[in-house]
Short mmCIF file of C-alpha atoms and ligand atoms in Angstrom, two decimals:
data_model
loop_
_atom_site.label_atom_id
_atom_site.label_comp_id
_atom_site.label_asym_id
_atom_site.label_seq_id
_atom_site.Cartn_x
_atom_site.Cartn_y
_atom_site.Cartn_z
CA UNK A 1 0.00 0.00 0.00
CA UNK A 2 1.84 3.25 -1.21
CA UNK A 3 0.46 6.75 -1.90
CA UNK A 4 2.18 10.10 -3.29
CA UNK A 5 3.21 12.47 -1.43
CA UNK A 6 2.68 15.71 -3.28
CA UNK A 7 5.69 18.35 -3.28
CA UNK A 8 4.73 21.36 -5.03
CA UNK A 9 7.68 23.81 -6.14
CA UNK A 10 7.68 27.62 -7.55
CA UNK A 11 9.47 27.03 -10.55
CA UNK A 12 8.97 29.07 -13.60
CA UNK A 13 10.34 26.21 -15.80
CA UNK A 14 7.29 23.99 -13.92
CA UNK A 15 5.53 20.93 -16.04
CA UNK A 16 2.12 20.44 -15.74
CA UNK A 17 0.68 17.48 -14.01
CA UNK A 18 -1.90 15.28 -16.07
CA UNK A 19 -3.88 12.33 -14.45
CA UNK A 20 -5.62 10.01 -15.28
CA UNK A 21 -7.27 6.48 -13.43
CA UNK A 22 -8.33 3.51 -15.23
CA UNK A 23 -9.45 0.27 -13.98
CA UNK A 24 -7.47 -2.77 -14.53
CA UNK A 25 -6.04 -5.96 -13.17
CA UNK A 26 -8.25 -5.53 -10.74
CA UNK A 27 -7.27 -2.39 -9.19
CA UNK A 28 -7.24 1.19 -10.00
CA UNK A 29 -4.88 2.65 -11.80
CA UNK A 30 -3.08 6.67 -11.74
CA UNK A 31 -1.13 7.80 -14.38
CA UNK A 32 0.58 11.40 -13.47
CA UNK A 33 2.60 12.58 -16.33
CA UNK A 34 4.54 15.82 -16.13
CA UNK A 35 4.79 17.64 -19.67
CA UNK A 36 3.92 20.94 -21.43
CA UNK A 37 2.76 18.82 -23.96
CA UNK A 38 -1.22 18.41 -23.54
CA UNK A 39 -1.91 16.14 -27.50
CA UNK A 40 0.90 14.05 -26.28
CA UNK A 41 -0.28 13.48 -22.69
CA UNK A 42 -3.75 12.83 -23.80
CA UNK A 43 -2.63 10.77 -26.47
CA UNK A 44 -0.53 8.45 -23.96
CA UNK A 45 -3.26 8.37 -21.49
CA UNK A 46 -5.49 6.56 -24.34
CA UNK A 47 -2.87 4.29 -25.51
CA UNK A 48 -1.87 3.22 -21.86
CA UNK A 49 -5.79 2.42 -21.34
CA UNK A 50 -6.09 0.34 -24.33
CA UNK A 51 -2.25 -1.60 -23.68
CA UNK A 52 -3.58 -2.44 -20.11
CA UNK A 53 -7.27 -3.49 -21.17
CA UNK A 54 -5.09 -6.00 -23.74
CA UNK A 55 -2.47 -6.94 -20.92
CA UNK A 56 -5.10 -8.06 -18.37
CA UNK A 57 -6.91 -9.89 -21.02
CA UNK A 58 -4.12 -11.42 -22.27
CA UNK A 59 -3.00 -12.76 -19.18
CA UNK A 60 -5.77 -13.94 -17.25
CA UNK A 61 -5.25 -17.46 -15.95
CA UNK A 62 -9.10 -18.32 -16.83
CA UNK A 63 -11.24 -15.64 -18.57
CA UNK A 64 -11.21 -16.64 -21.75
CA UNK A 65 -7.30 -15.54 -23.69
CA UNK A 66 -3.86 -16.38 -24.46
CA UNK A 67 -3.23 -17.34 -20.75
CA UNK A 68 -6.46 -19.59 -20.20
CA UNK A 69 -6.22 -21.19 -23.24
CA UNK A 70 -2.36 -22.35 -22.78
CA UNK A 71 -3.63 -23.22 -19.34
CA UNK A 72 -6.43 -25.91 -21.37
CA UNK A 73 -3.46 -26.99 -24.26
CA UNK A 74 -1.17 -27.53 -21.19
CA UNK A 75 -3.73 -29.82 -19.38
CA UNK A 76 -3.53 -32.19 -22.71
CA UNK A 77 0.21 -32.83 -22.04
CA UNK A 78 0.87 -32.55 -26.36
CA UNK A 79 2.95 -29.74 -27.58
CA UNK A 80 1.73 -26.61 -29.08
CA UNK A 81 3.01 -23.14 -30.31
CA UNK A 82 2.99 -20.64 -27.38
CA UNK A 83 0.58 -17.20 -28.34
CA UNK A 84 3.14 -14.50 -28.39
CA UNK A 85 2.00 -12.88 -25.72
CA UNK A 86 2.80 -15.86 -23.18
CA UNK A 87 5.94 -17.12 -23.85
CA UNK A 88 8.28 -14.23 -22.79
CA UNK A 89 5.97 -13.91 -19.40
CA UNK A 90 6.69 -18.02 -19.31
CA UNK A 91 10.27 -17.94 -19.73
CA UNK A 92 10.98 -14.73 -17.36
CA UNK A 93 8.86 -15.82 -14.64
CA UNK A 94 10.65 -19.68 -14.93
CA UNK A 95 14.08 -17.80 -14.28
CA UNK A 96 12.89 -15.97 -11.22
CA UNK A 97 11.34 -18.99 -9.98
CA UNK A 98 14.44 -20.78 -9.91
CA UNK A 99 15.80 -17.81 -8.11
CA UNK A 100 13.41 -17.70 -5.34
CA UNK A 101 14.01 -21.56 -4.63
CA UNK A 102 10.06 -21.79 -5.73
CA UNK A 103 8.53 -19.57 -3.46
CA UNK A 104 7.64 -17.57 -6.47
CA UNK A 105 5.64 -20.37 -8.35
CA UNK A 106 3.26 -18.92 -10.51
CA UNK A 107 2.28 -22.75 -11.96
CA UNK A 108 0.38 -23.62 -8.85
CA UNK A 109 -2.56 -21.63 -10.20
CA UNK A 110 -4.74 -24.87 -9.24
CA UNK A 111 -3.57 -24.28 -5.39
CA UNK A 112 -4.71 -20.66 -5.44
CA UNK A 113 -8.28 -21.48 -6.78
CA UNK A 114 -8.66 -24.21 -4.54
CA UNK A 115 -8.34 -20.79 -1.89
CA UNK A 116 -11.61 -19.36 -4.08
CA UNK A 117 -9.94 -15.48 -3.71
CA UNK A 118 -11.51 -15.14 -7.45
CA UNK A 119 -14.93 -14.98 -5.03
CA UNK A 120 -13.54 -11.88 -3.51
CA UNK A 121 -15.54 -9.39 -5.44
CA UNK A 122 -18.70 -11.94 -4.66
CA UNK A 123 -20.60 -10.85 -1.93
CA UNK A 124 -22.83 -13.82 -2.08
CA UNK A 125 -20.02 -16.11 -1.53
CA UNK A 126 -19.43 -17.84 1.80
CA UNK A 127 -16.19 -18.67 1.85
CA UNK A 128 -15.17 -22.23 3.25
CA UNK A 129 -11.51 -23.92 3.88
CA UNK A 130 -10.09 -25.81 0.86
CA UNK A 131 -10.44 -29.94 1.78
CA UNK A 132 -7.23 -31.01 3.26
CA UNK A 133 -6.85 -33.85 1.14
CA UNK A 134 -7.28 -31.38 -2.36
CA UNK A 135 -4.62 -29.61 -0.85
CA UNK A 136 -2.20 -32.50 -0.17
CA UNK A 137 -3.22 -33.57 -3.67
CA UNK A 138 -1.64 -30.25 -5.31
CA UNK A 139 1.36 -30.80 -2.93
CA UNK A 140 1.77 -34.39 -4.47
CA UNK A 141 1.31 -32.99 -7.75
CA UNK A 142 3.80 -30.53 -7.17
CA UNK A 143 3.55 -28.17 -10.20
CA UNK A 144 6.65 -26.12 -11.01
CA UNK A 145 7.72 -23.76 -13.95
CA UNK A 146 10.11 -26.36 -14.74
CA UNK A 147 7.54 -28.83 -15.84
CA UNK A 148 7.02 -26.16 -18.73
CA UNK A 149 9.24 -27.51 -21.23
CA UNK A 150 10.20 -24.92 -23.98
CA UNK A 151 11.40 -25.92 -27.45
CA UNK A 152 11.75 -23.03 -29.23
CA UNK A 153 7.83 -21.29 -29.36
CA UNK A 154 6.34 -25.01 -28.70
CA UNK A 155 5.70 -25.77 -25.21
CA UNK A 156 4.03 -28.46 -23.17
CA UNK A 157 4.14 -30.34 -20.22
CA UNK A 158 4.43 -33.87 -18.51
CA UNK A 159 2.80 -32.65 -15.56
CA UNK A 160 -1.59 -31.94 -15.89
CA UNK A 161 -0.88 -29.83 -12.15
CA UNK A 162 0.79 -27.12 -14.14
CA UNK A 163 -1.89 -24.15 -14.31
CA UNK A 164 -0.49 -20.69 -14.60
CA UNK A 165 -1.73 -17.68 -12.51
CA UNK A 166 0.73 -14.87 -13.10
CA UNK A 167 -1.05 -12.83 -10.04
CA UNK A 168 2.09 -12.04 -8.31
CA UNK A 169 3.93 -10.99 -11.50
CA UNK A 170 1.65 -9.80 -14.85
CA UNK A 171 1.28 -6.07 -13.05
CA UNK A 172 5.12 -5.67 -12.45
CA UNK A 173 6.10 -6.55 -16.31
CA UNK A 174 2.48 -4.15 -17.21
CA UNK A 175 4.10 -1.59 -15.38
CA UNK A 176 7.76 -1.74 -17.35
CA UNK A 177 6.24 -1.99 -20.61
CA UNK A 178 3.74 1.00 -19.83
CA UNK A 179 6.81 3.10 -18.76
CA UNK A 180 8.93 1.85 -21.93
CA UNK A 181 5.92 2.67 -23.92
CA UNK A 182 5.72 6.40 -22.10
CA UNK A 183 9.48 6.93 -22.81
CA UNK A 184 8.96 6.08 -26.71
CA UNK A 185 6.16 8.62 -27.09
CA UNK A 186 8.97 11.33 -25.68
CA UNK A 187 7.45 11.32 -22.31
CA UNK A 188 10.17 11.67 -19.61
CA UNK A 189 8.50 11.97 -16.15
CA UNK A 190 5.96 10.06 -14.97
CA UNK A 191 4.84 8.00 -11.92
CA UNK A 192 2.06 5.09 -12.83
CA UNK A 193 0.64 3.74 -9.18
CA UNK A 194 -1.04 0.20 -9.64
CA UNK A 195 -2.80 0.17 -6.25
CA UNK A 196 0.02 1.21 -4.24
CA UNK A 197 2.74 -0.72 -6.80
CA UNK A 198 4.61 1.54 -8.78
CA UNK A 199 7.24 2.60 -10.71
CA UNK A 200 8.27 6.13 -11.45
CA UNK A 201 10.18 7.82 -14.82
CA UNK A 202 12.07 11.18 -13.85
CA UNK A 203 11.76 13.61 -11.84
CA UNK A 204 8.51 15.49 -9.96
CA UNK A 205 9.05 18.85 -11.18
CA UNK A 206 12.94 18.72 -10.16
CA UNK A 207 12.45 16.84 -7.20
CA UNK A 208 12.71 12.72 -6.85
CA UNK A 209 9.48 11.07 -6.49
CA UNK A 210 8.21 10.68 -2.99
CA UNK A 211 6.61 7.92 -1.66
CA UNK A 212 4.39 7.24 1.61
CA UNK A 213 4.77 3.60 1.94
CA UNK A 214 1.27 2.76 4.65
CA UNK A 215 1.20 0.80 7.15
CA UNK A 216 -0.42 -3.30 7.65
CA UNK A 217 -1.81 -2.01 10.29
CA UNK A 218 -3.87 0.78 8.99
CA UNK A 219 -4.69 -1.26 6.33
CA UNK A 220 -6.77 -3.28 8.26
CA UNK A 221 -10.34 -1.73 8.83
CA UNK A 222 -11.15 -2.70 12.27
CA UNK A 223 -7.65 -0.65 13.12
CA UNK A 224 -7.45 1.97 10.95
CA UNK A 225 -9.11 4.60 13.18
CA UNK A 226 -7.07 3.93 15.71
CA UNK A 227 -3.70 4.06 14.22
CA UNK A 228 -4.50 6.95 12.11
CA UNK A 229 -1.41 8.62 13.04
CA UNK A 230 0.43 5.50 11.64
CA UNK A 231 -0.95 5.51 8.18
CA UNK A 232 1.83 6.37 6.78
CA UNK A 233 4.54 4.14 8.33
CA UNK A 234 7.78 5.04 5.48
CA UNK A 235 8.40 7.57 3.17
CA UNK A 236 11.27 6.74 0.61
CA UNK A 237 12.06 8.89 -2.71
CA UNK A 238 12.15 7.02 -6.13
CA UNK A 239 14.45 7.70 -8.72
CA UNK A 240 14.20 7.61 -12.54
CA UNK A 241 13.37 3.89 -13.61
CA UNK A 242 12.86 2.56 -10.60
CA UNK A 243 9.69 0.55 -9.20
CA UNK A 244 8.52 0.00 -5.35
CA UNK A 245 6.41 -3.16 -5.10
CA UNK A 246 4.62 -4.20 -1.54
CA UNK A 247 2.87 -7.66 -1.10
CA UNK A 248 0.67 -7.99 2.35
CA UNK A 249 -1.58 -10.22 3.94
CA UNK A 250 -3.67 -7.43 3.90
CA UNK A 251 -4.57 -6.81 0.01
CA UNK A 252 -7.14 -9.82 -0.40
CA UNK A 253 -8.12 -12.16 2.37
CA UNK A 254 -10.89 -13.81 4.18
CA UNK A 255 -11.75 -14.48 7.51
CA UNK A 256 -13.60 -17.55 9.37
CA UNK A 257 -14.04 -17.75 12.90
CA UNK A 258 -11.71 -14.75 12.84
CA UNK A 259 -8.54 -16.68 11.03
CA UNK A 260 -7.66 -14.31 8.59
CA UNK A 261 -6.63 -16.61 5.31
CA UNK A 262 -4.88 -14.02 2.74
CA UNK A 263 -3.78 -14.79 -1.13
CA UNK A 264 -0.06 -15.50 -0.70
CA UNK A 265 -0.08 -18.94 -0.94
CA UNK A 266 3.30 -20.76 0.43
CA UNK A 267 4.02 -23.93 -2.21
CA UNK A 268 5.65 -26.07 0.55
CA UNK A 269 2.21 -25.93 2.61
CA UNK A 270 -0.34 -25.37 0.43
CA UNK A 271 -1.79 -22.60 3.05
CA UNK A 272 -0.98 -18.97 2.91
CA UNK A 273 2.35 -17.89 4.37
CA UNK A 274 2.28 -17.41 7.98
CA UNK A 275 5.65 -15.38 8.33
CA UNK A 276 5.35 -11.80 7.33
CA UNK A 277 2.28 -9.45 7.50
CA UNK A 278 4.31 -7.16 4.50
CA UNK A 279 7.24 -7.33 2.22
CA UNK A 280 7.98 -3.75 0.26
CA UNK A 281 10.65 -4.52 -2.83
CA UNK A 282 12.72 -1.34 -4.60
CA UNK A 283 14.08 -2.50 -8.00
CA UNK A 284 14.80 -1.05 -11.39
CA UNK A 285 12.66 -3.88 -13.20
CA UNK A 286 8.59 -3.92 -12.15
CA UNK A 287 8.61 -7.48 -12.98
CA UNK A 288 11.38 -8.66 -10.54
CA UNK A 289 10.30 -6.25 -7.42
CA UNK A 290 6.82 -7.88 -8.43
CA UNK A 291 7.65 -11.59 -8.19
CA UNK A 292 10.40 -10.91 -5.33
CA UNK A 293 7.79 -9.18 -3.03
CA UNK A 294 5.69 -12.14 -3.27
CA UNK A 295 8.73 -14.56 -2.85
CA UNK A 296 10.29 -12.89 0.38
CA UNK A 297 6.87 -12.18 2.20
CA UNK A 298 6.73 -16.06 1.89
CA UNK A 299 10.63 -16.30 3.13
CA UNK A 300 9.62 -14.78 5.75
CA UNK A 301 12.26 -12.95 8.80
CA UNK A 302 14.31 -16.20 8.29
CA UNK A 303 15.18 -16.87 4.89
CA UNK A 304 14.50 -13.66 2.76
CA UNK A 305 18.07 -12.45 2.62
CA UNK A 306 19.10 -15.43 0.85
CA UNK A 307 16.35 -15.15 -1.75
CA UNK A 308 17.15 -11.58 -2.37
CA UNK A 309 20.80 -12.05 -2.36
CA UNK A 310 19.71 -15.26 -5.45
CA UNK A 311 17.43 -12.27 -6.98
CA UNK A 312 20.96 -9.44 -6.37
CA UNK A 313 18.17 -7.37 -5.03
CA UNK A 314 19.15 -4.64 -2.70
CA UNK A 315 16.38 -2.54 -1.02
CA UNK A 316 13.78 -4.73 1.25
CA UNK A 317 11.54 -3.92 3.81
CA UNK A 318 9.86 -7.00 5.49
CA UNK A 319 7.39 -6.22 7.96
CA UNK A 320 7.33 -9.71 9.91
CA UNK A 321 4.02 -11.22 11.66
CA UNK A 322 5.13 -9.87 15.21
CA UNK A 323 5.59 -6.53 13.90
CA UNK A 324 9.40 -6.42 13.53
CA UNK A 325 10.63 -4.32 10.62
CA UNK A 326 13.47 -5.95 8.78
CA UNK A 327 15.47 -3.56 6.52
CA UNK A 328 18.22 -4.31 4.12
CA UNK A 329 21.20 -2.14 5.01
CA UNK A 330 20.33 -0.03 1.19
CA UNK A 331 16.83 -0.07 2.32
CA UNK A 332 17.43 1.54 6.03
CA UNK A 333 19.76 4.12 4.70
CA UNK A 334 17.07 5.06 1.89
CA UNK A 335 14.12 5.04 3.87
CA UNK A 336 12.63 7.24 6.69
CA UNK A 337 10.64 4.48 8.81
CA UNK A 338 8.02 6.77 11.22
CA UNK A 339 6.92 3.93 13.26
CA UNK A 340 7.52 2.52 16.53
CA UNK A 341 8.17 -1.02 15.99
CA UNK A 342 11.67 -2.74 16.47
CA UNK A 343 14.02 -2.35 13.78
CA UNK A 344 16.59 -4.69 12.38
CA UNK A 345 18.89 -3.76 10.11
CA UNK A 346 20.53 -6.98 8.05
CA UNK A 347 23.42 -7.02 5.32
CA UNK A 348 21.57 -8.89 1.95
CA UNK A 349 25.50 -9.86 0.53
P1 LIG B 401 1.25 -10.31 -4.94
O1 LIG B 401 0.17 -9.43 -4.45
O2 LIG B 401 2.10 -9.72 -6.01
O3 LIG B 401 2.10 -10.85 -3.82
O4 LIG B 401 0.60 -11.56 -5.67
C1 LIG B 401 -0.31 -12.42 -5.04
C2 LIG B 401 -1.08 -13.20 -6.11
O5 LIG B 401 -0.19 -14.13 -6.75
C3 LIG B 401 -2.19 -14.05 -5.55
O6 LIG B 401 -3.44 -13.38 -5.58
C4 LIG B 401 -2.19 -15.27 -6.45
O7 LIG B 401 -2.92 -15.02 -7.63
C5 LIG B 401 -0.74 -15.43 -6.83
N1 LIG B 401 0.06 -16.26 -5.92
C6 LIG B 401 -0.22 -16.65 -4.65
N2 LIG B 401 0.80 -17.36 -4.12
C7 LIG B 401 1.76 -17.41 -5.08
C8 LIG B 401 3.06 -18.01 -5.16
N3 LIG B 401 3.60 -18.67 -4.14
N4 LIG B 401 3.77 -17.85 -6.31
C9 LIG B 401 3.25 -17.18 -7.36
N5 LIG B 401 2.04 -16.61 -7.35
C10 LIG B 401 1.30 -16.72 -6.24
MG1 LIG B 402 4.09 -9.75 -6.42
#
């Protein structure tokens, strides 16, 4: 959960600020360009709308498109030529995989249904536990990206588990191709927010791009009022290119009997990861800071430096389940952390 921090400055060389929100991959999302350019603004605010409406369809693991329907060709366990719009999400997202030792496994898409958080926007849904044993069957099954075997653009698979859900990934590599695609139309400073993921090109009017990074706590409804004053629980400045990416147990959950069950799913245990309440990831590449958040919040306090040192990453913040913050020595000297909570500053090399 991030938000912008608006800096204003009396500059008589000042850009305007355009935005714009559109709706996609299920969240809302602001486009702020700077520019004294209003055709080309407005011209990149229409093309971003229509690239993101074709991104989300394009890679939805089961409305009907590219990514559902290698999802059915992969359940017949026969080769067939990969849509282009899949393969170099399949082959990037198998590398970071490996990286993350699994944790990042975006073929256990069959796992994550079983958890229903599609039924999210349902309010007529009562949500019930996944049956233990369909659980321990995906665990059996153990689906992995390495299952997808790639032979130039024909791909299959041994292994009818496989089901891809590129949930923890498909808005990082949206938000690298909308900046590329912002940069190509001439357009050098812009922030697009993704529901509090982001990534920023240039400055703000001279200044770097500052970010209020909120709280878990306040978050959560049923605190929120009463940790008002920690809404806001970082503020770190962005530079040009780079992309801040936060995964917490917060985003999508539900509760029974007042278990909270949330959407990161750990692929050891089949259940969502216990560990961490947030992880926030700074990176040059969307798609990596994407997948890694994901990855370390299911590391958890004990083994995320390893996975970010296999990922070379170099600014975390991991805000464990008892509230400790964990910073990565580039993180803590980046960041100004407002809240109270124990800090523990950790080298990543
Ligand atoms: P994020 O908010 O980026 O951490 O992504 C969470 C989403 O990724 C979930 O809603 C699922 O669709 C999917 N997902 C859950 N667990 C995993 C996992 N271990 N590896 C890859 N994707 C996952
Ligand atoms: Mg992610």
């Amino acid at each position: 959960m991030l938000l912008l921090l608006s800096g204003c400055q009396n500059s008589t060389s000042k850009q305007k600020l355009y935005q714009q929100q559109l709706f996609s991959f299920g969240t809302l999302i602001d486009i702020s360009i700077l520019s004294n350019n209003e055709p080309l603004a407005l011209k990149a605010f229409d093309t971003l709308s229509a690239d993101f409406d074709l991104w989300h369809h394009d890679w939805h693991p089961w409305n009907p498109g590219p990514l559902s329907r290698t999802n059915q060709l992969l359940a017949l366990q026969e080769p067939f030529s990969s849509a282009p719009s899949i393969l170099p999400l399949i082959e990037q997202a198998r590398q970071l995989s490996v990286k993350t030792d699994g944790l990042f496994n975006p073929a256990i898409g069959q796992l994550v249904r079983l958890w229903q958080f599609d039924q999210l926007e349902n309010e007529q849904h009562t949500f019930t536990l996944p049956a233990a044993r369909n659980i321990k069957a995906m665990l059996e099954a153990s689906p992995t990206m390495g299952d997808i075997i790639i032979d130039g653009i024909q791909l299959h698979t041994n292994n009818p588990a496989v089901f891809l859900d590129f949930g923890a990934f498909a808005k990082g590599v949206a938000l690298d191709r909308a900046m590329k695609k912002l940069k190509n139309l001439g357009i050098k400073n812009a922030l697009i927010n993704a529901g509090g993921d982001l990534k920023v090109a240039g400055k703000n009017n001279g200044r770097a791009w500052r970010i209020g990074v909120k709280s878990p706590q306040a978050a959560q409804p049923q605190l929120a009022a009463a940790r008002q004053q920690l809404s806001v629980i970082a503020v770190i400045e962005l530079h040009d290119g780079e992309s801040l990416f936060t995964s917490g147990d917060y985003e999508r959950f539900f509760e029974i009997d007042g278990t909270r069950y949330h959407h990161i799913i750990d692929p050891r245990t089949g259940y969502p990861a216990a560990q961490s309440h947030s992880v926030t990831v700074l990176a040059k590449d969307a798609g990596l800071a994407d997948a890694a958040s994901t990855a370390l919040f299911i590391a958890g306090p004990e083994g995320w430096q390893k996975i970010a040192r296999q990922l070379e990453l170099a600014y975390v913040m991991l805000i464990a389940a008892d509230n400790t913050v964990y910073l990565s020595q580039a993180m803590s000297e980046r960041i100004q952390f407002l809240g109270d909570n124990k800090i523990v500053i950790k080298d990543i090399e």
